[in-house]
Coordinates of C-alpha atoms and ligand atoms in Angstrom, one line a residue:
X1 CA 105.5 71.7 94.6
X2 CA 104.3 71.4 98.3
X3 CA 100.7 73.1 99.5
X4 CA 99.8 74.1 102.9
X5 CA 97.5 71.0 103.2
X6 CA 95.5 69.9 106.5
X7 CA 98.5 68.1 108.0
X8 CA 96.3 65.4 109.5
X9 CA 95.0 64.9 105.5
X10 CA 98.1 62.8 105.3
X11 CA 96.8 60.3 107.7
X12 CA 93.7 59.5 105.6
X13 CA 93.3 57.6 102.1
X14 CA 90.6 58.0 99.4
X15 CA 87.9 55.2 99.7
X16 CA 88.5 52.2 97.8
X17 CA 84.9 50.8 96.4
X18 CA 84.6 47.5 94.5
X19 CA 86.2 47.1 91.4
X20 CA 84.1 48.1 88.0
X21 CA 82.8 45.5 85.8
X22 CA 84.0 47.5 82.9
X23 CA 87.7 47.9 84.9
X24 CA 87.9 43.9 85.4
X25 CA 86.6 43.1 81.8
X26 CA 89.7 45.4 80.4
X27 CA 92.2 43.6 82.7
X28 CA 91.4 40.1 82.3
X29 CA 90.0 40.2 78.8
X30 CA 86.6 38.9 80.0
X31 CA 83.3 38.9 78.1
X32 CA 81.0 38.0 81.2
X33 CA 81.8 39.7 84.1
X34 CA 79.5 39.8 87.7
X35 CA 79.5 42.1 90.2
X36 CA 78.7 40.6 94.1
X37 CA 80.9 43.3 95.7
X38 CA 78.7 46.5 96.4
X39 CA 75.5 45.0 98.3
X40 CA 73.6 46.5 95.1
X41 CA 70.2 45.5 94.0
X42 CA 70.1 43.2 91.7
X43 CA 67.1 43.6 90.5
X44 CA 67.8 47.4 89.7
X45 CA 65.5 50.1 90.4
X46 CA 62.1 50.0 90.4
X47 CA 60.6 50.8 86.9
X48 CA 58.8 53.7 88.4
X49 CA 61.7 55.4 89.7
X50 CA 63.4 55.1 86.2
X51 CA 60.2 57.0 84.3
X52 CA 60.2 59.4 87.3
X53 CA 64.2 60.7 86.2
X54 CA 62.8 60.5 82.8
X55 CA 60.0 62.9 83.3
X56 CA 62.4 65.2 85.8
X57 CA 64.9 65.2 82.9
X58 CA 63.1 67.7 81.0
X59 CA 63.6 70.5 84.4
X60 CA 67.4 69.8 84.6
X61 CA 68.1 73.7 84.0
X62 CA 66.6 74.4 87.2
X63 CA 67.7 74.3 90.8
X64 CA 66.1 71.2 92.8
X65 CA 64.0 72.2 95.7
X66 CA 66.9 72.3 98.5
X67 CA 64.2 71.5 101.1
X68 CA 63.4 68.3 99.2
X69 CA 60.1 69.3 100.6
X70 CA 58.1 66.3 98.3
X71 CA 60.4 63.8 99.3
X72 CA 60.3 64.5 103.4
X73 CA 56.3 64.4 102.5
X74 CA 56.6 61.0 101.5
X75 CA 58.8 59.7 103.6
X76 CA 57.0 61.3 106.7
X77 CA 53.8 60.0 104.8
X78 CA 55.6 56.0 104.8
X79 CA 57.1 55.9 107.9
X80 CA 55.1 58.2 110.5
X81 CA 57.4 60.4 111.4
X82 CA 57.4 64.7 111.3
X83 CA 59.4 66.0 108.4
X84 CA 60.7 68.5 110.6
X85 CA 62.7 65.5 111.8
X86 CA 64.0 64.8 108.5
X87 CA 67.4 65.6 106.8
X88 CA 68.3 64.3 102.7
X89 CA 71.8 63.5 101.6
X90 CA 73.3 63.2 99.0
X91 CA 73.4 59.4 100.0
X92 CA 73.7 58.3 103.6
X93 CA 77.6 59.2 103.4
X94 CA 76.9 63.1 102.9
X95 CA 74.8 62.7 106.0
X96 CA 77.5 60.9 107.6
X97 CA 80.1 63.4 106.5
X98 CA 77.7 66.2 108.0
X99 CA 77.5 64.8 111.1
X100 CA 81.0 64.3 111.9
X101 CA 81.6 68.1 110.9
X102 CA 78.5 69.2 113.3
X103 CA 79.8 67.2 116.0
X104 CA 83.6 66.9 115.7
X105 CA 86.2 69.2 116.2
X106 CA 89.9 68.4 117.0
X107 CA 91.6 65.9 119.1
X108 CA 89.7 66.8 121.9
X109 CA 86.8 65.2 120.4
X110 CA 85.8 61.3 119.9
X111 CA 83.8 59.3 117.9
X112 CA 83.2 55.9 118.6
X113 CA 82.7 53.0 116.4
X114 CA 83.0 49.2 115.7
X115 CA 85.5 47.1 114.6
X116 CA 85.4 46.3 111.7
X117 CA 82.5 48.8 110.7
X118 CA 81.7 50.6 107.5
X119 CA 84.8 52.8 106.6
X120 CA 83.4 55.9 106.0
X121 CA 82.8 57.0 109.5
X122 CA 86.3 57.0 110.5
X123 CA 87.4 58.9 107.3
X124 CA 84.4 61.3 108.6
X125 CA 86.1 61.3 112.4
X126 CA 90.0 61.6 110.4
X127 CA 88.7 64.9 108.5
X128 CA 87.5 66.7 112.0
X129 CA 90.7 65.9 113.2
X130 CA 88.8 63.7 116.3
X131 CA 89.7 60.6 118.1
X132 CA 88.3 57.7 116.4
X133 CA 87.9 54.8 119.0
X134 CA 87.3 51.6 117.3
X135 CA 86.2 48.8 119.4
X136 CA 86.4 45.7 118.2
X137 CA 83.2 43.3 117.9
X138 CA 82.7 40.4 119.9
X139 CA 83.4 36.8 118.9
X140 CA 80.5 36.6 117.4
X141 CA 80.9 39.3 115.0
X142 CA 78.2 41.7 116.5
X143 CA 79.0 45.1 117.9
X144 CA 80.0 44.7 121.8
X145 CA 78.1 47.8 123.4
X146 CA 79.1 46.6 126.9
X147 CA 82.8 47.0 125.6
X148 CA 81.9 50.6 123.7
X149 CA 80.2 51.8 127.3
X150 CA 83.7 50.9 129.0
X151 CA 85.6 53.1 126.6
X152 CA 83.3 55.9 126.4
X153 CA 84.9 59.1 128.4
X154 CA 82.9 62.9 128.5
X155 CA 84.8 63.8 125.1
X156 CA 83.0 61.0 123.0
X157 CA 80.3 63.2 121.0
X158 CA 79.3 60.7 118.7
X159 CA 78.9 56.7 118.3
X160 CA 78.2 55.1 114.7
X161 CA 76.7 52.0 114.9
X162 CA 75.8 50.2 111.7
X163 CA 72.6 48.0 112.2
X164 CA 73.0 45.7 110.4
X165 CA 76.1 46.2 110.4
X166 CA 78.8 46.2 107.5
X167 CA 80.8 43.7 107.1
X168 CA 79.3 41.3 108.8
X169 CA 75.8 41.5 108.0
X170 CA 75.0 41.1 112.2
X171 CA 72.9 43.6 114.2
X172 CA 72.6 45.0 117.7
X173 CA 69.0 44.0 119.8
X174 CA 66.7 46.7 121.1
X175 CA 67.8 45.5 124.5
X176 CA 71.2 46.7 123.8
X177 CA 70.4 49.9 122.4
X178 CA 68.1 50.8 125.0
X179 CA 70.8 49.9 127.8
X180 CA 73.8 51.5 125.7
X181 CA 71.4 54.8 125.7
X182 CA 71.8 54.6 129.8
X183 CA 75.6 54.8 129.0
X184 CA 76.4 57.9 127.3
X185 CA 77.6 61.0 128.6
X186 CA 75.9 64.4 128.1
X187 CA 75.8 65.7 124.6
X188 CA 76.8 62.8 123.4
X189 CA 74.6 61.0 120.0
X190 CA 74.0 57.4 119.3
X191 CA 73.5 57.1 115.5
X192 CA 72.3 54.0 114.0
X193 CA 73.5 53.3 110.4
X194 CA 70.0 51.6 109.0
X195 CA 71.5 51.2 105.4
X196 CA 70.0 47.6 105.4
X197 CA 67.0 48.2 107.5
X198 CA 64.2 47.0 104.9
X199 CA 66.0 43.4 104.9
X200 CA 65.9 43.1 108.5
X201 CA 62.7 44.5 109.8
X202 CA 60.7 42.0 111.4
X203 CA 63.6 40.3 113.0
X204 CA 62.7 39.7 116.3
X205 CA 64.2 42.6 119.0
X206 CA 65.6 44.4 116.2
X207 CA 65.2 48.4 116.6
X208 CA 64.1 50.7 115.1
X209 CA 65.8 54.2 115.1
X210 CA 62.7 56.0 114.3
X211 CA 60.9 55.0 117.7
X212 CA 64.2 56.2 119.7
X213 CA 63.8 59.6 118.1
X214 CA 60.5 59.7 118.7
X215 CA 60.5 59.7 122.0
X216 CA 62.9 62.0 122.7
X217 CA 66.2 59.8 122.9
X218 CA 69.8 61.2 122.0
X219 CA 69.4 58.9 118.7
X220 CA 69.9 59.8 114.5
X221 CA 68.6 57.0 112.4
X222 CA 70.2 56.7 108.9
X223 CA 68.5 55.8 105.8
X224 CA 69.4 55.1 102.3
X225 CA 67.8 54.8 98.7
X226 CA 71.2 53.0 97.6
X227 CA 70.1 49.4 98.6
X228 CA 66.9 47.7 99.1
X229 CA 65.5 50.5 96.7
X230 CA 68.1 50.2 93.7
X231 CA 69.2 53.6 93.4
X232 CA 72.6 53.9 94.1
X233 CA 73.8 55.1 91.4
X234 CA 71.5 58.2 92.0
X235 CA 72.2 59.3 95.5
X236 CA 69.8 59.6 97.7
X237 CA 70.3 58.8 102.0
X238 CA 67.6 60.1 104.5
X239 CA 68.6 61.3 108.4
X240 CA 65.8 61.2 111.5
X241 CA 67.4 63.5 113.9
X242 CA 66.2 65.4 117.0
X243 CA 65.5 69.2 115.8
X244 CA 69.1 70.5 117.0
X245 CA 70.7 67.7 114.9
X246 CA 68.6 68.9 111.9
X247 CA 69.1 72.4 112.4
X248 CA 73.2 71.8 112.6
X249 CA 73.2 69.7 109.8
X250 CA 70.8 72.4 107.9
X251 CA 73.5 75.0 108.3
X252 CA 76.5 73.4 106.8
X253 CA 75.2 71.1 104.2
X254 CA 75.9 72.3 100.4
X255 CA 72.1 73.8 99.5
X256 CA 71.0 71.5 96.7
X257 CA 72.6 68.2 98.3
X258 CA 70.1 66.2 96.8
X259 CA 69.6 66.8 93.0
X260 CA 66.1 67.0 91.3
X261 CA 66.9 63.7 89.3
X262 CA 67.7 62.1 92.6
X263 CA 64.5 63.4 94.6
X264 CA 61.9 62.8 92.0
X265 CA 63.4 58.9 91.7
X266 CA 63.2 58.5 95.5
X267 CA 59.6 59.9 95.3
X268 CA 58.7 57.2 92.8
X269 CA 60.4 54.3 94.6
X270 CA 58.6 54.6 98.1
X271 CA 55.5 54.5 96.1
X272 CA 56.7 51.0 94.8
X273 CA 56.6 49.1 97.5
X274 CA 56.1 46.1 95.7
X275 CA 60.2 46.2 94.0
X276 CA 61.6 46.5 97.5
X277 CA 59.4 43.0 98.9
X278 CA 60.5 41.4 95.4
X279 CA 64.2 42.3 96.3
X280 CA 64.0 41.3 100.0
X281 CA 62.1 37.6 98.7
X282 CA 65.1 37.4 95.9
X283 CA 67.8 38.2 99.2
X284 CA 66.6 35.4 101.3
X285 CA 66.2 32.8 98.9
X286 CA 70.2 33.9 98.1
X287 CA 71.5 34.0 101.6
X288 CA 70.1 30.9 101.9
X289 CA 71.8 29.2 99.2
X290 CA 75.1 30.5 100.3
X291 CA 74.8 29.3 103.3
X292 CA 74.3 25.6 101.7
X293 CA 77.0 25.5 100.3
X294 CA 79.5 26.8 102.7
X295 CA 77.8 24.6 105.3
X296 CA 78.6 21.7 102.4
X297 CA 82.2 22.9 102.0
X298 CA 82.6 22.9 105.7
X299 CA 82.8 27.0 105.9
X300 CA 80.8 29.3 108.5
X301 CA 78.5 32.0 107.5
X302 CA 78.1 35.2 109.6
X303 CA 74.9 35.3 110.3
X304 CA 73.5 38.0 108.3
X305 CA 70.6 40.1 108.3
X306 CA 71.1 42.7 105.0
X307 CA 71.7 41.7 101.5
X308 CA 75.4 40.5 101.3
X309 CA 77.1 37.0 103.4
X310 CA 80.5 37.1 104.9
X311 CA 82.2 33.8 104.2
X312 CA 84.5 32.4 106.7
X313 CA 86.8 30.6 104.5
X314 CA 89.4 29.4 107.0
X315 CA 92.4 30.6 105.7
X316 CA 93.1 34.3 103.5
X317 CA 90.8 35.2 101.3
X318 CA 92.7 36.9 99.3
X319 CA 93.7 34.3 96.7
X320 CA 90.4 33.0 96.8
X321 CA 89.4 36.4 95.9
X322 CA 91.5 36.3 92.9
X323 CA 90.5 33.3 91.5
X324 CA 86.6 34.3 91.5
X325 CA 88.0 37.6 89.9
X326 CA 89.7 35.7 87.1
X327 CA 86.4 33.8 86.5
X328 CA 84.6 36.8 86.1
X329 CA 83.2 37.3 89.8
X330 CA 84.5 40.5 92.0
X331 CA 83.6 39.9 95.2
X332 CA 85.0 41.9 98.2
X333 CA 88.1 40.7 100.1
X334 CA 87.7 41.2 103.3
X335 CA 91.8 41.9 104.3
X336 CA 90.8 45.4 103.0
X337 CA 87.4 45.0 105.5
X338 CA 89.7 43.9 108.5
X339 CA 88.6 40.2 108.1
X340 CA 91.8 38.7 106.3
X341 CA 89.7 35.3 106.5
X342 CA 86.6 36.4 105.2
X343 CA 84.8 37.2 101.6
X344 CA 81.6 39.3 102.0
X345 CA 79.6 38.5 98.9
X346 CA 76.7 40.4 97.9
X347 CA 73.5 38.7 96.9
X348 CA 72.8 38.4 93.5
X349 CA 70.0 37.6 91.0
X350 CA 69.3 33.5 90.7
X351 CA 71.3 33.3 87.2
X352 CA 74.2 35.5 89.2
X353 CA 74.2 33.4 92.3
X354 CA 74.3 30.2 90.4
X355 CA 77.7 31.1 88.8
X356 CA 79.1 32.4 92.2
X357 CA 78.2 29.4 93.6
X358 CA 79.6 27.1 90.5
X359 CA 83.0 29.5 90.8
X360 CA 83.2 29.4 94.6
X361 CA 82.4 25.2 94.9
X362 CA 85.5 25.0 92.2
X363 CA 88.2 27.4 94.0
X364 CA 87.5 26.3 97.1
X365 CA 87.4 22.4 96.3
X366 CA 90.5 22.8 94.2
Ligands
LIG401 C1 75.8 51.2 101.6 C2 75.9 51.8 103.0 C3 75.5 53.1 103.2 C4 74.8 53.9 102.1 O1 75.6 54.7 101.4 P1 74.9 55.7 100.4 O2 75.8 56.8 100.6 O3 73.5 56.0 100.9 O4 74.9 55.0 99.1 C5 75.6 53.6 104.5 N1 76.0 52.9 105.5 C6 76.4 51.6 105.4 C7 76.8 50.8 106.5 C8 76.4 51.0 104.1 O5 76.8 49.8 103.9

């Protein structure tokens, strides 16, 4: 039977996420299986958030507030900012999805992003039908904004830049945003993809999307709950926009986006401040020890400022990749990342990173 589908549907494929535990326990009979492939928490969610959906459970038959007015109270509360400014997704992908559909429309339109980046803004640029320019990063695996000025042209509307970025863990400086800002042509939006912002604030010259809106630049800062917060599994992804942005977004975004489980946990969570410091501590101590022992095997690191290391193993990851797998680690491969050479590896507890680390020192020295 054939459909009158979107023709250019044909030219897009359904994400592919990490694979289950549960999925590689089935296939390779395994008892003990670890997961270093999603840039999860590993120390879950905060205890507070978990009571909160508990409590919120008992007012499931009831529509959530589709203002998520508590939620933009807190977050305005934490971070300074207006909630008018504010937008809630249904994770930082419905946002991302949102603002390709406000912004793109046909061929006629670009979007801009790095190379390799996260995947789900070209899938957002491939269902408005747009150009999606990828330009590749530089050598040193950071995003090359002298290179994404030079390719801009009046039909790029939007520009995702993920800082850090994923992948590779590396960010762009304040220097560079604040000079790529002098670069873009009328109507045209920077946003900058904060997913990991809690494990990189305080490097030095890193930016901060808030100030940019602020004061007035052409800037949306993303947010999410899904990492340094442990709540992934719930959904929950927070937008700083100029008003326009907001109001756009506003119009076309399904009502109750963000379900009442979802906003009551995210409530509970930026009142625990204390889980996200404990999770950024546990990260560094991890990163760290990756980096020891690649730099004892010989291997680079990317250096890498969010919660996951991209190995450079010299040679294709992908059977290194499938021997961790059939020791019970899934780690990411990056030929599906557009890094044949590379393994991004999330950062795990202390007990998880020592059997990476036992797995990895015995593929790669055998
Ligand atoms: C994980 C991640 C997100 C967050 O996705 P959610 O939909 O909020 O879970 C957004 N951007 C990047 C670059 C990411 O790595």
């Amino acid at each position: 039977m054939s459909f009158s589908l979107r023709p250019h549907l044909a030219g897009m494929s359904p994400y592919s996420p990490g694979k289950p535990i549960d999925e590689v326990k089935r296939e390779l009979g395994l008892t003990r299986v670890i997961k270093l492939a999603s840039n999860e928490n590993p120390l879950g969610p905060s205890p507070e958030a978990v009571e909160a959906v508990r409590e919120a459970a008992a007012q499931l038959h009831l529509y959530p507030d589709a203002s998520s007015y508590a939620l933009k109270q807190a977050i305005s509360a934490c971070h300074g900012i207006s909630p008018d400014h504010l937008m809630l997704g249904n994770g930082s992908d419905d946002l991302i999805h949102y603002l390709c559909q406000c912004f793109l429309e046909g061929p006629d339109t670009q979007m801009m992003m790095g190379d390799p980046s996260f995947v789900r803004y070209e899938s957002g640029g491939q269902l408005a039908d747009s150009q999606v320019i990828k330009v590749p990063l530089n050598s040193e695996w950071r995003h090359d904004v002298h290179a994404m000025a030079a390719s801009l042209t009046p039909k790029t509307r939007l520009i995702f830049i993920a800082n850090p970025n994923n992948p590779t863990g590396t960010m762009v400086s304040k220097q560079e945003v604040d000079w790529l800002l002098t670069q873009l042509p009328a109507g045209c939006v920077l946003i900058l993809d904060e997913a990991y912002f809690e494990f990189a604030v305080g490097t030095p010259d890193f930016p901060d999307s808030l100030d940019y809106v602020k004061a007035g630049a052409p800037v949306v800062g993303l947010r999410t709950f899904s990492k340094a917060f442990g709540l992934a599994g719930i959904r929950v992804g927070w937008g700083v926009a100029p008003l326009a942005v907001i109001d756009a977004v506003d119009r076309i975004r399904e009502p109750f986006n963000v379900n009442i489980l979802a906003q009551s946990a995210a409530i509970a969570a930026l009142g625990d401040p204390s889980h996200v410091a404990a999770t950024v501590d546990l990260n560094k101590k991890g990163l760290a020890r990756i980096e020891a022992a690649c730099q004892s095997l010989g291997m680079s690191v990317v250096p890498s400022l969010a919660n996951f290391a991209c190995i450079d193993l010299g040679r294709p990851a992908r059977p290194v990749f499938d021997a961790l797998l059939r020791k019970g680690i899934i780690t990411r491969c990056g030929d599906v990342l557009g890094m044949p050479h590379h393994l991004r590896v999330s950062v795990g507890t202390d007990e998880e990173m020592d059997a990476f680390l036992e797995a990895f020192l015995d593929v790669c020295r055998s």
